Amino acid sequence: MLSMQKWKCSWSLAAAIASIVALVSVVHLFLFPLGPSFDYFRQAQSSCVSVNGSSEATIGHVRGDLQPTVSLDRRFPADLHNAVVYCGAPWKAEIGQWLSGCDSITNEVSIAEIIGGSTCQNDCSGQGVCNCELGQCRCFHGYRGQYHLSLFQQLTNWGQIKKHRKGCDSSLDNVGASMDIAEIPSDVVVHKVEAMESTGEGCSERQQLDCNHPQSPELPYGRWVVSICPAYCDKTRAMCFCGEGTKYPNRPVAEACGFQVNLPSEPGAPKLTNWTKADLDNIFTTNSSKPGWCNVDPAEAYANKVQFKEECDCKYDGLWGQFCEVPVLCTCINQCSGHGHCRGGFCQCDNGWYGIDCSIPSVVSSVREWPQWLRPAQFYVPDDPHLTGKAGNLNATVKKKRPLIYVYDLPPTFNSLLLEGRHFKFECVNRIYDGRNATLWTDQLYGAQVALYESILASPHRTLNGEEADFFFVPVLDACIITRAADAPYLSMEEHRGLRSSLTLEFYKKAYDHILEQYTYWNRSSGRDHIWSFSWDEGACYAPKEIWSSMMLVHWGNTNSKHNHSTTAYWGDNWDSIPSSRRGNHPCFEPAKDLVLPAWKRPDVIVLSSKLWARPRKNRKTLFYFNGNLGPSYTNGRPEASYSMGIRQKIAEEFGSSPNKEGKLGKQHAEDVIVTPLRSQNYHLDLASSVFCGVFPGDGWSGRLEDSILQGCIPVVIQDGIFLPYENVLNYESFAVRIREDEIPNLIKILRGFNETELEHKLANVRKIWQRFLYRDSIVLEAERQKAAFGRVEDWAVEFLQLDEDDVLATVIQVLHYKLHNDPWRPHAHLEKEFGLPRECLKGTN
């Protein structure tokens, strides 16, 4: 509802009113959608009910009017495994009871969303995106600038508006373009909305990012780095190309392509690249009988009319074909949400939009295009614009269910630049695009970080109002930091002694410093309501001490109760030597506050359509199965004795079903037990043909639990003191088996001790929870984008749209909702909020 008085109209307020008028004209579109959308499928997973509550309670869940009048433990009693089933999952009793009795009846509450109106100087010089909340530029790769806020500028007539469209105000024509200021009725009162501008040359300074380290007589191109370049170096990204004077100047010259490659010294050994000698005669040749690259015509090469250098390939994102001749979509977060252009990983947002995925509207964006998590909305323009905290902002009231998550729009150093500057298109992303711009899902286990980030950004639980937020998500993409640590000199690890763990710790510390400098939210709880994501092999072991009070989302739940040191066999990730002055003395994981998430697994149409996860007990003939690297005793095995903390080696010694280097099998080898390093020809089917599947560490976490669950196999976990995905919230006893490391010799005896009733029970529970190990929401978001852009639905999309149980995002939201009302520190927060729950549910907020 608008408050109306007599007022003097400023140019920026006229723009805001134009937005409101446009909203009113289309509000019926929000209230009465024309047809079902993909959001229908994304929201379907929230319709579940408790399966072990009373019939009366179940009816209450469906109606949404259940009011707990007795203790939750009596209404939702635990089963024999001390689990309470909610939405198909056997939760630990106390958590399951609260979710069944409270999460299921949450009502929507009114939230004032803050639509930013700050602007940036000179539209960030066309080399960045303006953050309209802070009035700061987010500069593209290779550009930077200094920013500060100037005095408020007030323009008072329509002509001045047209002359001064900048930054987030540059899309005024999108809203109310046909409306003349004289047409505003005299009895309509619009309050002054002033524009906040920034001075300085935003993103106007060009950086020089070298491809090569300093040269020396011994190393004419410097020491090796991924970006090493004997040709043309694009110093905005530290990437190597053929350059001017060649037929294809934009063709990449990546890594070994530009250097001499020597034949192996012995049969079967790999070729060796000489990083001190360039191969310019070949890559620049126009002689079709020599192996060229920069002047090779693709059609002639495909027809075998010319030679080309086999070590050259198309590694950079946005290019396809053997000769990089086909431009394709790059990979960006949420593909810029339809409000921008993806340039190598960085979203160049359309006018009026900002954020890493261009999903945040400014005050002058078209309300017709606002995301679902901001619709439908009612506007309120205050009498005093200073009450909003920032001049130029606008409040839009939206109905939402808690918990609410505020996502920091961090500087691109922590996310977009890591994507834009990557030298290998598969690094740290869960998808790329082929020659027809169809989605290709990657096998990157670390793709989970991007998938979850995308889902949170598009979630109805997202809020732009930090004062109303229950949690704060800090998007530092460490999967990109650590995979790209050796990409280019400007990411040098020299000061970190080659430790990727130390480099990554520094990134997180800088993100913390930025939050303290630019926002006020950290101090209200000392960061305990903040969420950080650590994707790498040993999770948050190397988190800086300043952020340890926060919640950590990890894939490695080492409590350090037994393995109280770095467990990885890869020296670059070792964190033992990081001084306590930086890291502190915290463990890698604290079950009371942190959460282990599943790894990313590539959507597999054949596996899904085959429903291997649903195979019954009678079709599972193998008692125990493990297929993976078994260490130095086997050909091509990892040479480090510390690999897998020695667990895989002990398993192989006892139960190995393939001969080791000495030709020996395991001491207790049995026909129905498979422990082999030999790559399976049908890995998923082998898992689905087994009752139990091994879940052991690799270099830190591995993806074996996900492999087991997704194929309906009972996980057998052997890693003392280390939590698996959801293990501190789901009841593992009901669907998995944990065996101590010192019990490994008795493994098969223990497994044979389970009777058929217990096996059927565990297999049934695996079938109930398997979708919680899928990043389904992110996958459906991509299906929606592809359908909108190209009008096609791929096979993987068809399969995933048939799934309707809770996925990773839904599970995380449920955990957060429980924590919101049950974390011990929250009763002292004294937060005056509307939670949409009866008083019996508000344990931690009364």
PDB file of C-alpha atoms in Angstrom, residues 422-589:
ATOM      1  CA  ARG A 422      39.833 -20.821 -15.730  1.00  0.00           C
ATOM      2  CA  HIS A 423      42.098 -22.493 -18.282  1.00  0.00           C
ATOM      3  CA  PHE A 424      40.217 -25.761 -18.544  1.00  0.00           C
ATOM      4  CA  LYS A 425      36.480 -25.621 -19.215  1.00  0.00           C
ATOM      5  CA  PHE A 426      35.693 -28.622 -16.969  1.00  0.00           C
ATOM      6  CA  GLU A 427      37.294 -27.134 -13.854  1.00  0.00           C
ATOM      7  CA  CYS A 428      35.029 -26.642 -10.821  1.00  0.00           C
ATOM      8  CA  VAL A 429      31.740 -26.557 -12.775  1.00  0.00           C
ATOM      9  CA  ASN A 430      29.025 -29.162 -13.095  1.00  0.00           C
ATOM     10  CA  ARG A 431      28.232 -28.522 -16.779  1.00  0.00           C
ATOM     11  CA  ILE A 432      29.519 -27.121 -20.068  1.00  0.00           C
ATOM     12  CA  TYR A 433      27.899 -26.767 -23.504  1.00  0.00           C
ATOM     13  CA  ASP A 434      28.571 -28.643 -26.742  1.00  0.00           C
ATOM     14  CA  GLY A 435      28.516 -27.559 -30.371  1.00  0.00           C
ATOM     15  CA  ARG A 436      24.729 -27.231 -30.442  1.00  0.00           C
ATOM     16  CA  ASN A 437      24.640 -25.589 -26.986  1.00  0.00           C
ATOM     17  CA  ALA A 438      23.179 -28.715 -25.399  1.00  0.00           C
ATOM     18  CA  THR A 439      24.106 -29.288 -21.752  1.00  0.00           C
ATOM     19  CA  LEU A 440      26.982 -31.636 -21.042  1.00  0.00           C
ATOM     20  CA  TRP A 441      27.124 -32.621 -17.376  1.00  0.00           C
ATOM     21  CA  THR A 442      30.626 -33.085 -15.993  1.00  0.00           C
ATOM     22  CA  ASP A 443      32.075 -35.706 -13.674  1.00  0.00           C
ATOM     23  CA  GLN A 444      33.563 -33.018 -11.431  1.00  0.00           C
ATOM     24  CA  LEU A 445      32.949 -34.225  -7.880  1.00  0.00           C
ATOM     25  CA  TYR A 446      33.465 -30.621  -6.818  1.00  0.00           C
ATOM     26  CA  GLY A 447      30.577 -29.467  -9.017  1.00  0.00           C
ATOM     27  CA  ALA A 448      28.348 -29.770  -5.947  1.00  0.00           C
ATOM     28  CA  GLN A 449      29.459 -26.334  -4.793  1.00  0.00           C
ATOM     29  CA  VAL A 450      28.204 -24.606  -7.930  1.00  0.00           C
ATOM     30  CA  ALA A 451      25.027 -26.699  -7.977  1.00  0.00           C
ATOM     31  CA  LEU A 452      24.049 -25.784  -4.421  1.00  0.00           C
ATOM     32  CA  TYR A 453      24.974 -22.123  -4.956  1.00  0.00           C
ATOM     33  CA  GLU A 454      22.694 -21.937  -7.990  1.00  0.00           C
ATOM     34  CA  SER A 455      19.822 -23.518  -6.096  1.00  0.00           C
ATOM     35  CA  ILE A 456      20.121 -21.155  -3.125  1.00  0.00           C
ATOM     36  CA  LEU A 457      20.175 -18.132  -5.445  1.00  0.00           C
ATOM     37  CA  ALA A 458      16.905 -19.270  -7.064  1.00  0.00           C
ATOM     38  CA  SER A 459      15.277 -20.594  -3.895  1.00  0.00           C
ATOM     39  CA  PRO A 460      12.040 -19.181  -2.450  1.00  0.00           C
ATOM     40  CA  HIS A 461      13.939 -19.117   0.850  1.00  0.00           C
ATOM     41  CA  ARG A 462      16.272 -16.412  -0.434  1.00  0.00           C
ATOM     42  CA  THR A 463      15.873 -12.871   0.851  1.00  0.00           C
ATOM     43  CA  LEU A 464      17.459  -9.512  -0.030  1.00  0.00           C
ATOM     44  CA  ASN A 465      16.755  -8.174   3.448  1.00  0.00           C
ATOM     45  CA  GLY A 466      19.619  -9.006   5.781  1.00  0.00           C
ATOM     46  CA  GLU A 467      17.653  -7.774   8.801  1.00  0.00           C
ATOM     47  CA  GLU A 468      15.017 -10.451   8.182  1.00  0.00           C
ATOM     48  CA  ALA A 469      17.490 -13.195   7.241  1.00  0.00           C
ATOM     49  CA  ASP A 470      17.895 -16.250   9.446  1.00  0.00           C
ATOM     50  CA  PHE A 471      21.138 -17.329   7.756  1.00  0.00           C
ATOM     51  CA  PHE A 472      23.820 -15.711   5.612  1.00  0.00           C
ATOM     52  CA  PHE A 473      25.460 -17.658   2.790  1.00  0.00           C
ATOM     53  CA  VAL A 474      29.037 -16.674   1.880  1.00  0.00           C
ATOM     54  CA  PRO A 475      29.805 -17.803  -1.697  1.00  0.00           C
ATOM     55  CA  VAL A 476      33.556 -18.417  -1.850  1.00  0.00           C
ATOM     56  CA  LEU A 477      34.147 -20.976  -4.613  1.00  0.00           C
ATOM     57  CA  ASP A 478      37.077 -22.863  -3.191  1.00  0.00           C
ATOM     58  CA  ALA A 479      36.555 -25.632  -5.762  1.00  0.00           C
ATOM     59  CA  CYS A 480      37.740 -23.093  -8.330  1.00  0.00           C
ATOM     60  CA  ILE A 481      40.484 -21.617  -6.153  1.00  0.00           C
ATOM     61  CA  ILE A 482      42.180 -24.884  -5.452  1.00  0.00           C
ATOM     62  CA  THR A 483      41.784 -26.462  -8.905  1.00  0.00           C
ATOM     63  CA  ARG A 484      43.140 -23.273 -10.436  1.00  0.00           C
ATOM     64  CA  ALA A 485      46.001 -22.658  -8.030  1.00  0.00           C
ATOM     65  CA  ALA A 486      48.616 -23.331 -10.753  1.00  0.00           C
ATOM     66  CA  ASP A 487      46.760 -21.594 -13.583  1.00  0.00           C
ATOM     67  CA  ALA A 488      48.753 -18.369 -13.894  1.00  0.00           C
ATOM     68  CA  PRO A 489      51.453 -16.295 -12.160  1.00  0.00           C
ATOM     69  CA  TYR A 490      48.961 -13.860 -10.608  1.00  0.00           C
ATOM     70  CA  LEU A 491      47.541 -16.811  -8.639  1.00  0.00           C
ATOM     71  CA  SER A 492      51.050 -17.766  -7.539  1.00  0.00           C
ATOM     72  CA  MET A 493      51.420 -19.978  -4.495  1.00  0.00           C
ATOM     73  CA  GLU A 494      55.033 -18.962  -3.835  1.00  0.00           C
ATOM     74  CA  GLU A 495      54.213 -17.174  -0.574  1.00  0.00           C
ATOM     75  CA  HIS A 496      52.226 -20.224   0.484  1.00  0.00           C
ATOM     76  CA  ARG A 497      55.121 -22.642  -0.065  1.00  0.00           C
ATOM     77  CA  GLY A 498      53.135 -24.481  -2.719  1.00  0.00           C
ATOM     78  CA  LEU A 499      50.285 -25.349  -0.335  1.00  0.00           C
ATOM     79  CA  ARG A 500      46.887 -24.993  -1.984  1.00  0.00           C
ATOM     80  CA  SER A 501      45.352 -25.273   1.476  1.00  0.00           C
ATOM     81  CA  SER A 502      47.177 -22.126   2.596  1.00  0.00           C
ATOM     82  CA  LEU A 503      46.190 -20.221  -0.548  1.00  0.00           C
ATOM     83  CA  THR A 504      42.545 -21.155  -0.030  1.00  0.00           C
ATOM     84  CA  LEU A 505      42.615 -20.150   3.632  1.00  0.00           C
ATOM     85  CA  GLU A 506      43.745 -16.694   2.520  1.00  0.00           C
ATOM     86  CA  PHE A 507      40.776 -16.358   0.157  1.00  0.00           C
ATOM     87  CA  TYR A 508      38.334 -17.156   2.955  1.00  0.00           C
ATOM     88  CA  LYS A 509      40.051 -14.710   5.303  1.00  0.00           C
ATOM     89  CA  LYS A 510      39.751 -11.939   2.707  1.00  0.00           C
ATOM     90  CA  ALA A 511      36.055 -12.702   2.231  1.00  0.00           C
ATOM     91  CA  TYR A 512      35.606 -12.433   5.999  1.00  0.00           C
ATOM     92  CA  ASP A 513      37.407  -9.082   6.005  1.00  0.00           C
ATOM     93  CA  HIS A 514      35.146  -7.816   3.210  1.00  0.00           C
ATOM     94  CA  ILE A 515      31.989  -8.815   5.105  1.00  0.00           C
ATOM     95  CA  LEU A 516      33.168  -7.031   8.256  1.00  0.00           C
ATOM     96  CA  GLU A 517      34.036  -3.903   6.297  1.00  0.00           C
ATOM     97  CA  GLN A 518      30.911  -3.649   4.137  1.00  0.00           C
ATOM     98  CA  TYR A 519      28.104  -5.203   6.220  1.00  0.00           C
ATOM     99  CA  THR A 520      26.820  -5.222   9.796  1.00  0.00           C
ATOM    100  CA  TYR A 521      25.384  -8.727   9.917  1.00  0.00           C
ATOM    101  CA  TRP A 522      28.389 -10.662  11.189  1.00  0.00           C
ATOM    102  CA  ASN A 523      28.529  -8.992  14.572  1.00  0.00           C
ATOM    103  CA  ARG A 524      24.950  -9.751  15.554  1.00  0.00           C
ATOM    104  CA  SER A 525      25.856 -13.404  16.198  1.00  0.00           C
ATOM    105  CA  SER A 526      29.669 -13.446  15.852  1.00  0.00           C
ATOM    106  CA  GLY A 527      29.087 -15.214  12.546  1.00  0.00           C
ATOM    107  CA  ARG A 528      27.168 -18.161  13.984  1.00  0.00           C
ATOM    108  CA  ASP A 529      24.296 -17.594  11.545  1.00  0.00           C
ATOM    109  CA  HIS A 530      26.702 -17.550   8.576  1.00  0.00           C
ATOM    110  CA  ILE A 531      27.228 -20.483   6.215  1.00  0.00           C
ATOM    111  CA  TRP A 532      30.455 -21.216   4.325  1.00  0.00           C
ATOM    112  CA  SER A 533      31.039 -23.932   1.749  1.00  0.00           C
ATOM    113  CA  PHE A 534      34.280 -25.957   1.621  1.00  0.00           C
ATOM    114  CA  SER A 535      34.355 -28.444  -1.231  1.00  0.00           C
ATOM    115  CA  TRP A 536      37.914 -29.740  -1.266  1.00  0.00           C
ATOM    116  CA  ASP A 537      39.171 -33.114  -0.128  1.00  0.00           C
ATOM    117  CA  GLU A 538      39.537 -32.359   3.574  1.00  0.00           C
ATOM    118  CA  GLY A 539      36.754 -29.843   3.874  1.00  0.00           C
ATOM    119  CA  ALA A 540      37.075 -26.989   6.370  1.00  0.00           C
ATOM    120  CA  CYS A 541      40.288 -28.196   8.021  1.00  0.00           C
ATOM    121  CA  TYR A 542      42.025 -25.079   6.728  1.00  0.00           C
ATOM    122  CA  ALA A 543      39.267 -22.595   7.497  1.00  0.00           C
ATOM    123  CA  PRO A 544      40.696 -19.422   9.056  1.00  0.00           C
ATOM    124  CA  LYS A 545      40.109 -19.209  12.780  1.00  0.00           C
ATOM    125  CA  GLU A 546      38.027 -16.023  12.386  1.00  0.00           C
ATOM    126  CA  ILE A 547      35.126 -17.850  10.698  1.00  0.00           C
ATOM    127  CA  TRP A 548      35.067 -21.082  12.705  1.00  0.00           C
ATOM    128  CA  SER A 549      31.997 -20.022  14.674  1.00  0.00           C
ATOM    129  CA  SER A 550      29.973 -20.305  11.438  1.00  0.00           C
ATOM    130  CA  MET A 551      28.283 -23.334   9.908  1.00  0.00           C
ATOM    131  CA  MET A 552      30.462 -25.216   7.421  1.00  0.00           C
ATOM    132  CA  LEU A 553      29.080 -27.159   4.462  1.00  0.00           C
ATOM    133  CA  VAL A 554      31.697 -29.775   3.603  1.00  0.00           C
ATOM    134  CA  HIS A 555      32.202 -33.208   2.032  1.00  0.00           C
ATOM    135  CA  TRP A 556      34.644 -34.367   4.725  1.00  0.00           C
ATOM    136  CA  GLY A 557      33.477 -34.643   8.319  1.00  0.00           C
ATOM    137  CA  ASN A 558      36.732 -35.315  10.173  1.00  0.00           C
ATOM    138  CA  THR A 559      36.165 -34.571  13.863  1.00  0.00           C
ATOM    139  CA  ASN A 560      39.901 -35.085  14.532  1.00  0.00           C
ATOM    140  CA  SER A 561      38.913 -37.412  17.360  1.00  0.00           C
ATOM    141  CA  LYS A 562      41.236 -40.043  15.908  1.00  0.00           C
ATOM    142  CA  HIS A 563      42.836 -38.604  12.784  1.00  0.00           C
ATOM    143  CA  ASN A 564      43.964 -35.348  14.373  1.00  0.00           C
ATOM    144  CA  HIS A 565      46.203 -34.286  11.514  1.00  0.00           C
ATOM    145  CA  SER A 566      46.042 -33.859   7.762  1.00  0.00           C
ATOM    146  CA  THR A 567      44.949 -37.178   6.271  1.00  0.00           C
ATOM    147  CA  THR A 568      45.526 -36.472   2.588  1.00  0.00           C
ATOM    148  CA  ALA A 569      48.387 -38.155   0.784  1.00  0.00           C
ATOM    149  CA  TYR A 570      48.716 -35.148  -1.540  1.00  0.00           C
ATOM    150  CA  TRP A 571      51.286 -32.782  -0.060  1.00  0.00           C
ATOM    151  CA  GLY A 572      49.804 -29.633  -1.647  1.00  0.00           C
ATOM    152  CA  ASP A 573      46.630 -30.004   0.414  1.00  0.00           C
ATOM    153  CA  ASN A 574      48.375 -30.754   3.692  1.00  0.00           C
ATOM    154  CA  TRP A 575      47.353 -28.291   6.411  1.00  0.00           C
ATOM    155  CA  ASP A 576      49.454 -29.516   9.342  1.00  0.00           C
ATOM    156  CA  SER A 577      52.066 -26.828   8.788  1.00  0.00           C
ATOM    157  CA  ILE A 578      49.626 -23.903   8.618  1.00  0.00           C
ATOM    158  CA  PRO A 579      50.381 -21.928  11.793  1.00  0.00           C
ATOM    159  CA  SER A 580      47.717 -21.639  14.487  1.00  0.00           C
ATOM    160  CA  SER A 581      47.923 -17.858  14.170  1.00  0.00           C
ATOM    161  CA  ARG A 582      46.063 -18.283  10.855  1.00  0.00           C
ATOM    162  CA  ARG A 583      44.119 -21.514  11.219  1.00  0.00           C
ATOM    163  CA  GLY A 584      43.600 -21.725  14.937  1.00  0.00           C
ATOM    164  CA  ASN A 585      43.265 -25.143  16.550  1.00  0.00           C
ATOM    165  CA  HIS A 586      39.818 -26.142  15.376  1.00  0.00           C
ATOM    166  CA  PRO A 587      38.939 -29.592  14.003  1.00  0.00           C
ATOM    167  CA  CYS A 588      37.847 -30.112  10.407  1.00  0.00           C
ATOM    168  CA  PHE A 589      34.210 -30.663  11.363  1.00  0.00           C
TER     169      PHE A 589
END
